[in-house]
XYZ file of N, CA, C and O in Angstrom:
708
model
N 0.844 -1.192 0.000
C 0.000 0.000 0.000
C 0.878 1.239 0.000
O 2.009 1.216 0.473
N 0.350 2.301 -0.553
C 0.998 3.613 -0.479
C -0.022 4.557 0.150
O -1.180 4.597 -0.263
N 0.423 5.292 1.147
C -0.430 6.251 1.849
C 0.202 7.626 1.744
O 1.422 7.761 1.871
N -0.617 8.646 1.525
C -0.142 10.032 1.495
C -0.518 10.710 2.805
O -1.603 10.481 3.339
N 0.383 11.525 3.302
C 0.159 12.337 4.502
C 0.401 13.787 4.120
O 1.355 14.079 3.397
N -0.454 14.697 4.604
C -0.259 16.108 4.265
C -0.555 16.997 5.466
O -1.333 16.649 6.353
N 0.076 18.169 5.422
C -0.172 19.206 6.421
C -0.102 20.562 5.728
O 0.900 20.886 5.094
N -1.187 21.336 5.835
C -1.195 22.728 5.387
C -0.873 23.595 6.595
O -1.401 23.356 7.684
N -0.019 24.595 6.406
C 0.292 25.517 7.499
C 0.678 26.870 6.928
O 0.949 27.002 5.737
N 0.692 27.860 7.800
C 1.029 29.226 7.380
C 2.050 29.812 8.338
O 1.950 29.630 9.549
N 3.035 30.521 7.767
C 4.059 31.201 8.559
C 3.905 32.706 8.419
O 3.792 33.211 7.292
N 3.918 33.438 9.526
C 3.791 34.893 9.453
C 5.049 35.579 8.913
O 4.992 36.703 8.424
N 6.197 34.886 9.015
C 7.459 35.434 8.515
C 8.341 34.296 8.028
O 8.108 33.137 8.359
N 9.350 34.633 7.239
C 10.267 33.625 6.722
C 10.957 32.914 7.882
O 11.176 33.498 8.946
N 11.303 31.629 7.665
C 11.921 30.859 8.740
C 12.773 29.730 8.185
O 12.482 29.188 7.112
N 13.819 29.410 8.919
C 14.601 28.205 8.676
C 14.129 27.201 9.721
O 14.233 27.455 10.921
N 13.581 26.080 9.271
C 13.003 25.099 10.189
C 13.754 23.788 10.059
O 13.912 23.253 8.961
N 14.204 23.292 11.192
C 14.877 21.985 11.230
C 13.848 20.948 11.654
O 13.143 21.117 12.640
N 13.768 19.867 10.860
C 12.814 18.808 11.163
C 13.446 17.448 10.918
O 14.380 17.310 10.126
N 12.927 16.454 11.631
C 13.412 15.083 11.563
C 12.258 14.216 11.067
O 11.143 14.318 11.575
N 12.544 13.362 10.070
C 11.485 12.635 9.368
C 11.834 11.150 9.271
O 12.988 10.786 9.004
N 10.820 10.309 9.467
C 10.972 8.881 9.268
C 9.618 8.288 8.887
O 8.589 8.967 8.984
N 9.633 7.049 8.455
C 8.400 6.353 8.087
C 8.639 4.855 8.167
O 9.776 4.390 8.187
N 7.567 4.131 8.202
C 7.619 2.679 8.138
C 6.753 2.293 6.947
O 5.540 2.458 6.996
N 7.328 1.963 5.793
C 8.672 1.508 5.591
C 9.536 2.546 4.863
O 10.647 2.793 5.242
N 9.048 3.163 3.811
C 9.816 4.134 3.021
C 8.966 5.350 2.725
O 7.745 5.261 2.631
N 9.628 6.507 2.511
C 8.873 7.723 2.193
C 9.570 8.559 1.138
O 10.780 8.479 0.943
N 8.768 9.382 0.456
C 9.218 10.516 -0.350
C 8.621 11.731 0.338
O 7.432 11.739 0.672
N 9.412 12.771 0.544
C 8.986 13.948 1.307
C 8.986 15.172 0.395
O 9.988 15.468 -0.249
N 7.837 15.864 0.360
C 7.656 17.026 -0.513
C 7.327 18.271 0.311
O 6.596 18.196 1.298
N 7.848 19.406 -0.136
C 7.475 20.704 0.411
C 6.955 21.536 -0.751
O 7.668 21.745 -1.733
N 5.717 21.947 -0.647
C 5.070 22.747 -1.696
C 5.223 22.107 -3.079
O 5.479 22.775 -4.079
N 5.081 20.784 -3.126
C 5.115 20.049 -4.387
C 6.490 19.670 -4.886
O 6.604 18.967 -5.888
N 7.553 20.105 -4.211
C 8.920 19.789 -4.637
C 9.517 18.726 -3.717
O 9.464 18.868 -2.494
N 10.096 17.697 -4.297
C 10.694 16.651 -3.466
C 11.938 17.189 -2.766
O 12.773 17.851 -3.387
N 12.027 16.964 -1.468
C 13.177 17.425 -0.696
C 13.916 16.279 -0.024
O 15.012 16.476 0.489
N 13.327 15.075 0.001
C 14.032 13.970 0.635
C 13.324 12.651 0.475
O 12.172 12.584 0.047
N 14.054 11.606 0.832
C 13.521 10.244 0.814
C 14.222 9.463 1.899
O 15.316 9.810 2.328
N 13.598 8.414 2.339
C 14.205 7.602 3.384
C 13.186 6.637 3.944
O 12.149 6.405 3.326
N 13.396 6.148 5.122
C 14.644 6.227 5.881
C 15.645 5.187 5.388
O 15.303 4.296 4.620
N 16.875 5.327 5.874
C 17.877 4.300 5.589
C 17.380 2.970 6.127
O 16.609 2.923 7.074
N 17.855 1.897 5.534
C 17.492 0.574 6.049
C 18.150 0.360 7.401
O 19.317 0.679 7.598
N 17.374 -0.160 8.317
C 17.883 -0.460 9.643
C 17.495 -1.865 10.034
O 17.576 -2.785 9.241
N 17.036 -2.002 11.259
C 16.593 -3.305 11.753
C 15.381 -3.079 12.643
O 14.939 -1.952 12.838
N 14.881 -4.163 13.217
C 13.720 -4.010 14.093
C 14.075 -3.282 15.382
O 13.194 -2.828 16.092
N 15.350 -3.130 15.725
C 15.755 -2.424 16.944
C 16.462 -1.099 16.666
O 16.741 -0.352 17.594
N 16.823 -0.826 15.435
C 17.450 0.453 15.082
C 16.733 0.994 13.861
O 16.841 0.434 12.777
N 15.976 2.071 14.048
C 15.207 2.684 12.977
C 15.787 4.063 12.722
O 16.005 4.820 13.657
N 16.024 4.410 11.464
C 16.692 5.664 11.150
C 15.720 6.783 10.810
O 14.611 6.538 10.360
N 16.170 8.008 11.031
C 15.439 9.197 10.610
C 16.410 10.130 9.905
O 17.611 10.100 10.158
N 15.883 10.937 8.990
C 16.667 11.942 8.284
C 16.323 13.305 8.857
O 15.192 13.541 9.284
N 17.302 14.204 8.848
C 17.093 15.563 9.345
C 17.223 16.541 8.187
O 18.112 16.398 7.339
N 16.325 17.505 8.158
C 16.301 18.514 7.097
C 16.273 19.897 7.721
O 15.528 20.138 8.669
N 17.059 20.807 7.195
C 16.991 22.226 7.533
C 16.425 22.939 6.327
O 17.106 23.073 5.308
N 15.165 23.364 6.404
C 14.472 23.903 5.237
C 14.105 25.365 5.432
O 13.602 25.754 6.488
N 14.321 26.172 4.390
C 13.962 27.584 4.415
C 12.575 27.771 3.836
O 12.274 27.255 2.748
N 11.739 28.498 4.562
C 10.376 28.779 4.139
C 10.173 30.288 4.069
O 10.595 31.012 4.973
N 9.506 30.741 3.020
C 9.097 32.145 2.929
C 7.842 32.323 3.787
O 7.168 31.350 4.126
N 7.524 33.553 4.125
C 6.264 33.823 4.825
C 5.114 33.408 3.911
O 5.201 33.520 2.693
N 4.053 32.882 4.517
C 2.884 32.504 3.729
C 2.451 31.071 3.954
O 2.881 30.406 4.894
N 1.597 30.597 3.045
C 1.019 29.256 3.153
C 1.940 28.216 2.524
O 2.551 28.474 1.480
N 1.996 27.037 3.168
C 2.842 25.939 2.696
C 2.134 24.615 2.908
O 1.218 24.516 3.730
N 2.618 23.586 2.195
C 2.078 22.241 2.338
C 3.222 21.243 2.392
O 4.107 21.256 1.539
N 3.187 20.385 3.416
C 4.106 19.259 3.523
C 3.339 18.007 3.119
O 2.189 17.826 3.526
N 3.976 17.146 2.325
C 3.364 15.885 1.913
C 4.419 14.796 1.994
O 5.571 15.002 1.604
N 4.012 13.638 2.485
C 4.867 12.447 2.461
C 4.081 11.318 1.816
O 2.913 11.096 2.146
N 4.709 10.642 0.868
C 4.147 9.417 0.307
C 4.895 8.272 0.976
O 6.131 8.223 0.934
N 4.162 7.373 1.617
C 4.769 6.299 2.401
C 4.407 4.945 1.810
O 3.229 4.633 1.643
N 5.452 4.150 1.486
C 5.294 2.801 0.949
C 5.332 1.798 2.090
O 6.193 1.870 2.959
N 4.399 0.851 2.057
C 4.380 -0.258 3.006
C 4.246 -1.536 2.181
O 3.169 -1.841 1.672
N 5.339 -2.266 2.045
C 5.344 -3.451 1.192
C 4.925 -4.716 1.932
O 4.574 -5.708 1.302
N 4.980 -4.702 3.258
C 4.532 -5.841 4.044
C 5.183 -7.147 3.627
O 6.400 -7.238 3.519
N 4.383 -8.162 3.356
C 4.871 -9.494 2.988
C 5.659 -9.483 1.681
O 6.444 -10.381 1.434
N 5.439 -8.477 0.831
C 6.123 -8.409 -0.458
C 7.506 -7.789 -0.374
O 8.246 -7.798 -1.350
N 7.858 -7.236 0.772
C 9.146 -6.555 0.917
C 10.298 -7.556 0.854
O 10.154 -8.707 1.266
N 11.461 -7.120 0.336
C 12.626 -7.995 0.388
C 13.004 -8.224 1.853
O 12.654 -7.412 2.720
N 13.696 -9.316 2.144
C 14.043 -9.618 3.538
C 14.907 -8.537 4.168
O 14.905 -8.374 5.378
N 15.649 -7.783 3.349
C 16.484 -6.709 3.885
C 15.668 -5.485 4.280
O 16.189 -4.542 4.844
N 14.376 -5.492 3.995
C 13.495 -4.368 4.327
C 12.625 -4.746 5.516
O 11.796 -5.625 5.419
N 12.841 -4.075 6.635
C 12.060 -4.351 7.837
C 10.877 -3.394 7.882
O 11.018 -2.203 7.692
N 9.705 -3.916 8.131
C 8.511 -3.107 8.331
C 7.790 -3.605 9.565
O 7.607 -4.808 9.734
N 7.395 -2.719 10.450
C 6.776 -3.138 11.704
C 5.324 -2.693 11.828
O 4.442 -3.488 12.085
N 5.095 -1.396 11.696
C 3.744 -0.847 11.862
C 3.682 0.426 11.033
O 4.136 1.470 11.464
N 3.156 0.343 9.834
C 3.171 1.451 8.887
C 2.786 2.795 9.478
O 1.904 2.880 10.320
N 3.454 3.836 9.033
C 3.140 5.177 9.487
C 4.195 6.182 9.084
O 5.186 5.848 8.425
N 3.971 7.425 9.491
C 4.854 8.551 9.149
C 5.101 9.377 10.402
O 4.198 9.556 11.223
N 6.329 9.876 10.550
C 6.705 10.681 11.713
C 7.475 11.905 11.253
O 8.410 11.789 10.458
N 7.080 13.063 11.742
C 7.823 14.303 11.531
C 7.894 15.018 12.872
O 6.863 15.239 13.519
N 9.116 15.345 13.298
C 9.350 16.121 14.519
C 10.074 17.392 14.129
O 11.214 17.340 13.669
N 9.417 18.519 14.305
C 10.049 19.812 14.039
C 10.654 20.330 15.340
O 10.108 20.108 16.419
N 11.777 21.015 15.208
C 12.403 21.599 16.392
C 11.684 22.880 16.769
O 11.037 23.527 15.934
N 11.792 23.249 18.040
C 11.164 24.470 18.555
C 11.674 25.669 17.774
O 12.815 25.664 17.327
N 10.879 26.657 17.565
C 9.533 26.884 18.092
C 8.419 26.373 17.172
O 7.270 26.771 17.311
N 8.742 25.451 16.249
C 7.773 25.009 15.243
C 7.185 23.623 15.542
O 6.429 23.088 14.743
N 7.527 23.058 16.684
C 7.082 21.717 17.047
C 5.560 21.583 17.002
O 5.021 20.716 16.325
N 4.857 22.438 17.705
C 3.389 22.338 17.768
C 2.741 22.615 16.406
O 1.696 22.047 16.096
N 3.359 23.433 15.584
C 2.798 23.787 14.281
C 2.930 22.645 13.261
O 2.041 22.449 12.432
N 4.037 21.864 13.347
C 4.351 20.920 12.276
C 4.432 19.449 12.676
O 4.214 18.578 11.840
N 4.767 19.137 13.891
C 5.040 17.747 14.284
C 3.789 16.875 14.219
O 2.693 17.318 14.558
N 3.986 15.633 13.809
C 2.853 14.722 13.660
C 2.138 14.450 14.974
O 0.962 14.115 14.972
N 2.817 14.623 16.111
C 2.129 14.365 17.382
C 1.242 15.523 17.824
O 0.445 15.357 18.738
N 1.367 16.687 17.183
C 0.570 17.853 17.575
C -0.304 18.421 16.463
O -1.444 18.799 16.693
N 0.260 18.532 15.266
C -0.398 19.250 14.166
C -1.526 18.422 13.539
O -1.611 17.211 13.726
N -2.367 19.097 12.767
C -3.554 18.477 12.151
C -3.208 17.834 10.807
O -3.681 18.250 9.747
N -2.392 16.785 10.836
C -2.033 16.053 9.634
C -3.239 15.279 9.127
O -4.108 14.886 9.903
N -3.262 15.055 7.812
C -4.316 14.271 7.167
C -3.658 13.179 6.331
O -2.486 13.293 5.974
N -4.433 12.154 6.010
C -3.891 11.076 5.178
C -4.962 10.543 4.243
O -6.158 10.787 4.438
N -4.500 9.814 3.242
C -5.414 9.097 2.349
C -4.622 8.048 1.578
O -3.423 8.209 1.345
N -5.296 6.956 1.197
C -4.621 5.953 0.373
C -4.340 6.515 -1.014
O -5.105 7.341 -1.524
N -3.246 6.078 -1.607
C -2.882 6.511 -2.953
C -3.308 5.416 -3.922
O -2.739 4.325 -3.938
N -4.333 5.715 -4.710
C -4.822 4.760 -5.701
C -3.890 4.731 -6.908
O -3.117 5.660 -7.146
N -3.989 3.668 -7.669
C -3.252 3.577 -8.916
C -1.859 3.007 -8.787
O -1.124 2.963 -9.769
N -1.452 2.568 -7.589
C -0.140 1.942 -7.416
C -0.366 0.556 -6.828
O -1.087 0.394 -5.853
N 0.259 -0.435 -7.448
C 0.219 -1.786 -6.896
C 1.603 -2.408 -7.066
O 2.457 -1.876 -7.787
N 1.822 -3.527 -6.412
C 3.128 -4.176 -6.431
C 2.963 -5.627 -6.851
O 2.022 -6.296 -6.434
N 3.868 -6.096 -7.699
C 3.857 -7.479 -8.152
C 5.244 -8.075 -7.987
O 6.246 -7.431 -8.297
N 5.280 -9.303 -7.513
C 6.550 -10.015 -7.395
C 6.948 -10.545 -8.773
O 6.081 -10.850 -9.592
N 8.254 -10.681 -9.028
C 8.691 -11.296 -10.284
C 8.080 -12.687 -10.424
O 7.803 -13.356 -9.422
N 7.876 -13.137 -11.647
C 7.173 -14.393 -11.913
C 7.813 -15.597 -11.229
O 7.129 -16.445 -10.682
N 9.133 -15.682 -11.228
C 9.813 -16.849 -10.675
C 10.512 -16.480 -9.373
O 11.716 -16.646 -9.220
N 9.746 -15.969 -8.407
C 10.329 -15.432 -7.179
C 11.048 -16.488 -6.347
O 11.977 -16.181 -5.617
N 10.678 -17.765 -6.441
C 11.335 -18.808 -5.657
C 12.818 -18.937 -6.014
O 13.615 -19.372 -5.207
N 13.170 -18.564 -7.224
C 14.560 -18.693 -7.653
C 15.316 -17.377 -7.562
O 16.457 -17.292 -7.965
N 14.681 -16.339 -6.999
C 15.320 -15.034 -6.875
C 16.114 -14.943 -5.564
O 15.859 -15.682 -4.628
N 17.022 -14.007 -5.512
C 17.795 -13.771 -4.289
C 16.911 -13.127 -3.224
O 15.878 -12.539 -3.525
N 17.331 -13.182 -1.979
C 16.555 -12.699 -0.841
C 16.275 -11.211 -0.885
O 15.362 -10.730 -0.250
N 17.046 -10.443 -1.619
C 16.889 -8.988 -1.637
C 15.974 -8.497 -2.749
O 15.771 -7.302 -2.909
N 15.386 -9.404 -3.525
C 14.521 -9.003 -4.632
C 13.228 -8.412 -4.081
O 12.591 -8.977 -3.197
N 12.884 -7.266 -4.586
C 11.653 -6.624 -4.142
C 10.638 -6.624 -5.280
O 10.981 -6.879 -6.427
N 9.388 -6.339 -4.950
C 8.370 -6.343 -5.992
C 8.540 -5.170 -6.957
O 9.188 -4.177 -6.643
N 7.939 -5.320 -8.105
C 7.917 -4.259 -9.103
C 6.709 -3.370 -8.832
O 5.610 -3.864 -8.590
N 6.926 -2.065 -8.871
C 5.807 -1.127 -8.712
C 5.141 -0.937 -10.063
O 5.805 -0.655 -11.055
N 3.822 -1.083 -10.088
C 3.027 -0.852 -11.292
C 2.148 0.365 -11.018
O 1.379 0.368 -10.050
N 2.268 1.400 -11.828
C 1.467 2.607 -11.646
C 0.464 2.732 -12.783
O 0.852 2.725 -13.949
N -0.801 2.826 -12.427
C -1.893 3.011 -13.381
C -2.167 4.510 -13.459
O -2.784 5.084 -12.565
N -1.680 5.143 -14.516
C -1.797 6.591 -14.656
C -3.215 7.113 -14.663
O -3.476 8.247 -14.268
N -4.180 6.300 -15.093
C -5.578 6.724 -15.128
C -6.179 6.791 -13.715
O -7.108 7.549 -13.476
N -5.650 6.006 -12.782
C -6.181 5.981 -11.416
C -5.326 6.777 -10.437
O -5.775 7.083 -9.337
N -4.083 7.092 -10.812
C -3.171 7.789 -9.905
C -3.679 9.208 -9.627
O -4.097 9.912 -10.544
N -3.653 9.656 -8.371
C -4.147 11.001 -8.029
C -3.103 12.091 -8.323
O -2.410 12.564 -7.428
N -3.011 12.489 -9.567
C -2.034 13.495 -9.976
C -2.208 14.752 -9.142
O -3.301 15.188 -8.870
N -1.098 15.320 -8.683
C -1.118 16.502 -7.823
C -1.066 16.166 -6.348
O -1.026 17.068 -5.508
N -1.019 14.896 -6.018
C -1.000 14.506 -4.603
C 0.252 15.021 -3.892
O 0.212 15.337 -2.707
N 1.367 15.154 -4.603
C 2.599 15.663 -3.982
C 2.462 17.126 -3.567
O 3.247 17.621 -2.770
N 1.451 17.803 -4.079
C 1.148 19.183 -3.661
C 0.001 19.209 -2.647
O -0.464 20.280 -2.270
N -0.482 18.024 -2.249
C -1.569 17.935 -1.273
C -2.937 18.140 -1.884
O -3.899 18.407 -1.171
N -3.042 18.010 -3.194
C -4.319 18.246 -3.872
C -5.220 17.021 -3.784
O -4.780 15.926 -3.441
N -6.474 17.205 -4.135
C -7.414 16.106 -4.235
C -8.348 15.997 -3.051
O -8.188 16.669 -2.030
N -9.328 15.137 -3.224
C -10.355 14.903 -2.203
C -10.038 13.633 -1.430
O -9.168 12.856 -1.813
N -10.782 13.424 -0.344
C -10.697 12.182 0.407
C -9.682 12.148 1.524
O -9.418 11.088 2.085
N -9.112 13.291 1.876
C -8.155 13.350 2.975
C -8.926 13.259 4.297
O -9.963 13.867 4.461
N -8.376 12.498 5.248
C -8.996 12.348 6.563
C -7.968 12.598 7.655
O -6.771 12.399 7.452
N -8.449 13.015 8.821
C -7.561 13.267 9.959
C -6.773 12.004 10.301
O -7.290 10.901 10.238
N -5.510 12.189 10.645
C -4.621 11.084 10.997
C -4.885 10.641 12.431
O -5.144 11.464 13.309
N -4.791 9.354 12.650
C -4.862 8.797 13.997
C -3.447 8.670 14.523
O -2.607 8.011 13.903
N -3.161 9.307 15.650
C -1.818 9.251 16.224
C -1.606 7.945 16.968
O -2.534 7.362 17.512
N -0.364 7.517 16.997
C 0.019 6.309 17.717
C 1.182 6.668 18.631
O 2.121 7.325 18.218
N 1.119 6.239 19.864
C 2.199 6.507 20.803
C 2.827 5.184 21.189
O 2.231 4.392 21.905
N 4.052 4.953 20.714
C 4.701 3.664 20.920
C 5.334 3.516 22.292
O 5.618 2.406 22.713
N 5.585 4.598 23.003
C 6.297 4.483 24.277
C 5.355 4.406 25.481
O 5.786 4.492 26.615
N 4.083 4.183 25.258
C 3.109 4.155 26.345
C 3.408 3.053 27.362
O 3.125 3.204 28.541
N 4.021 1.940 26.939
C 4.299 0.831 27.852
C 5.729 0.854 28.399
O 6.126 -0.042 29.138
N 6.511 1.890 28.072
C 7.902 1.969 28.502
C 8.068 1.810 30.019
O 8.978 1.115 30.467
N 7.206 2.433 30.866
C 7.388 2.273 32.316
C 7.274 0.824 32.784
O 7.727 0.484 33.869
N 6.694 -0.032 31.971
C 6.514 -1.433 32.346
C 7.602 -2.335 31.762
O 7.475 -3.553 31.774
N 8.658 -1.732 31.198
C 9.757 -2.502 30.632
C 9.528 -2.958 29.209
O 10.284 -3.760 28.680
N 8.488 -2.454 28.571
C 8.204 -2.803 27.180
C 8.664 -1.631 26.318
O 8.174 -0.520 26.457
N 9.620 -1.873 25.463
C 10.231 -0.808 24.693
C 9.527 -0.592 23.360
O 8.909 -1.497 22.817
N 9.654 0.594 22.844
C 9.037 0.955 21.565
C 9.560 0.078 20.437
O 10.714 -0.360 20.457
N 8.704 -0.161 19.449
C 9.087 -0.963 18.288
C 10.152 -0.259 17.457
O 11.015 -0.892 16.878
N 10.087 1.066 17.384
C 11.048 1.833 16.595
C 11.973 2.601 17.537
O 11.581 3.573 18.155
N 13.222 2.159 17.629
C 14.232 2.846 18.417
C 15.029 3.689 17.415
O 15.767 3.152 16.593
N 14.855 5.012 17.477
C 15.374 5.899 16.432
C 16.855 6.243 16.605
O 17.326 6.444 17.710
N 17.536 6.337 15.444
C 18.920 6.753 15.338
C 19.025 7.737 14.180
O 18.313 7.585 13.192
N 19.922 8.736 14.274
C 20.111 9.615 13.118
C 20.701 8.842 11.947
O 21.533 7.958 12.134
N 20.250 9.152 10.755
C 20.785 8.495 9.558
C 22.227 8.920 9.333
O 22.613 10.026 9.687
N 22.996 8.043 8.750
C 24.386 8.393 8.443
C 24.427 9.072 7.103
O 25.166 9.887 6.803
């Protein structure tokens, strides 16, 4: 599955904003329709990576969008996926305005993309991943700019809720190299 996440926001003045981004399993990150990053690096079930971006914004309205791939059972063995989702943490003073744990992010499924394994997958190496097939007639063109209908409020997930009981979060974050 591919899921899109978006956030519309407005800045009263120009700003340089530092933010940290990750997803389960992979993401493309757009600012005002322009791709600015992709990730995260491959890690493991105990070390999950995030990328950091220092982005300059002019005063005015902006849109952040992330397209997140979740390959699940179709993923190559070198690709770990635990619980699909997207995370953005902005540094102060923009945390409440932009971070996924505070801001009014929205999401929607991305139609027109499917994945198929190669025909003779039993004879392929362990790192072989599925082929992405994009149906241009069904694909929501303009989604990287946050356009289109069907966006819904995101449900937040807090992985560290059981930490006091000795149960650790599924994603233990590390800065990407």
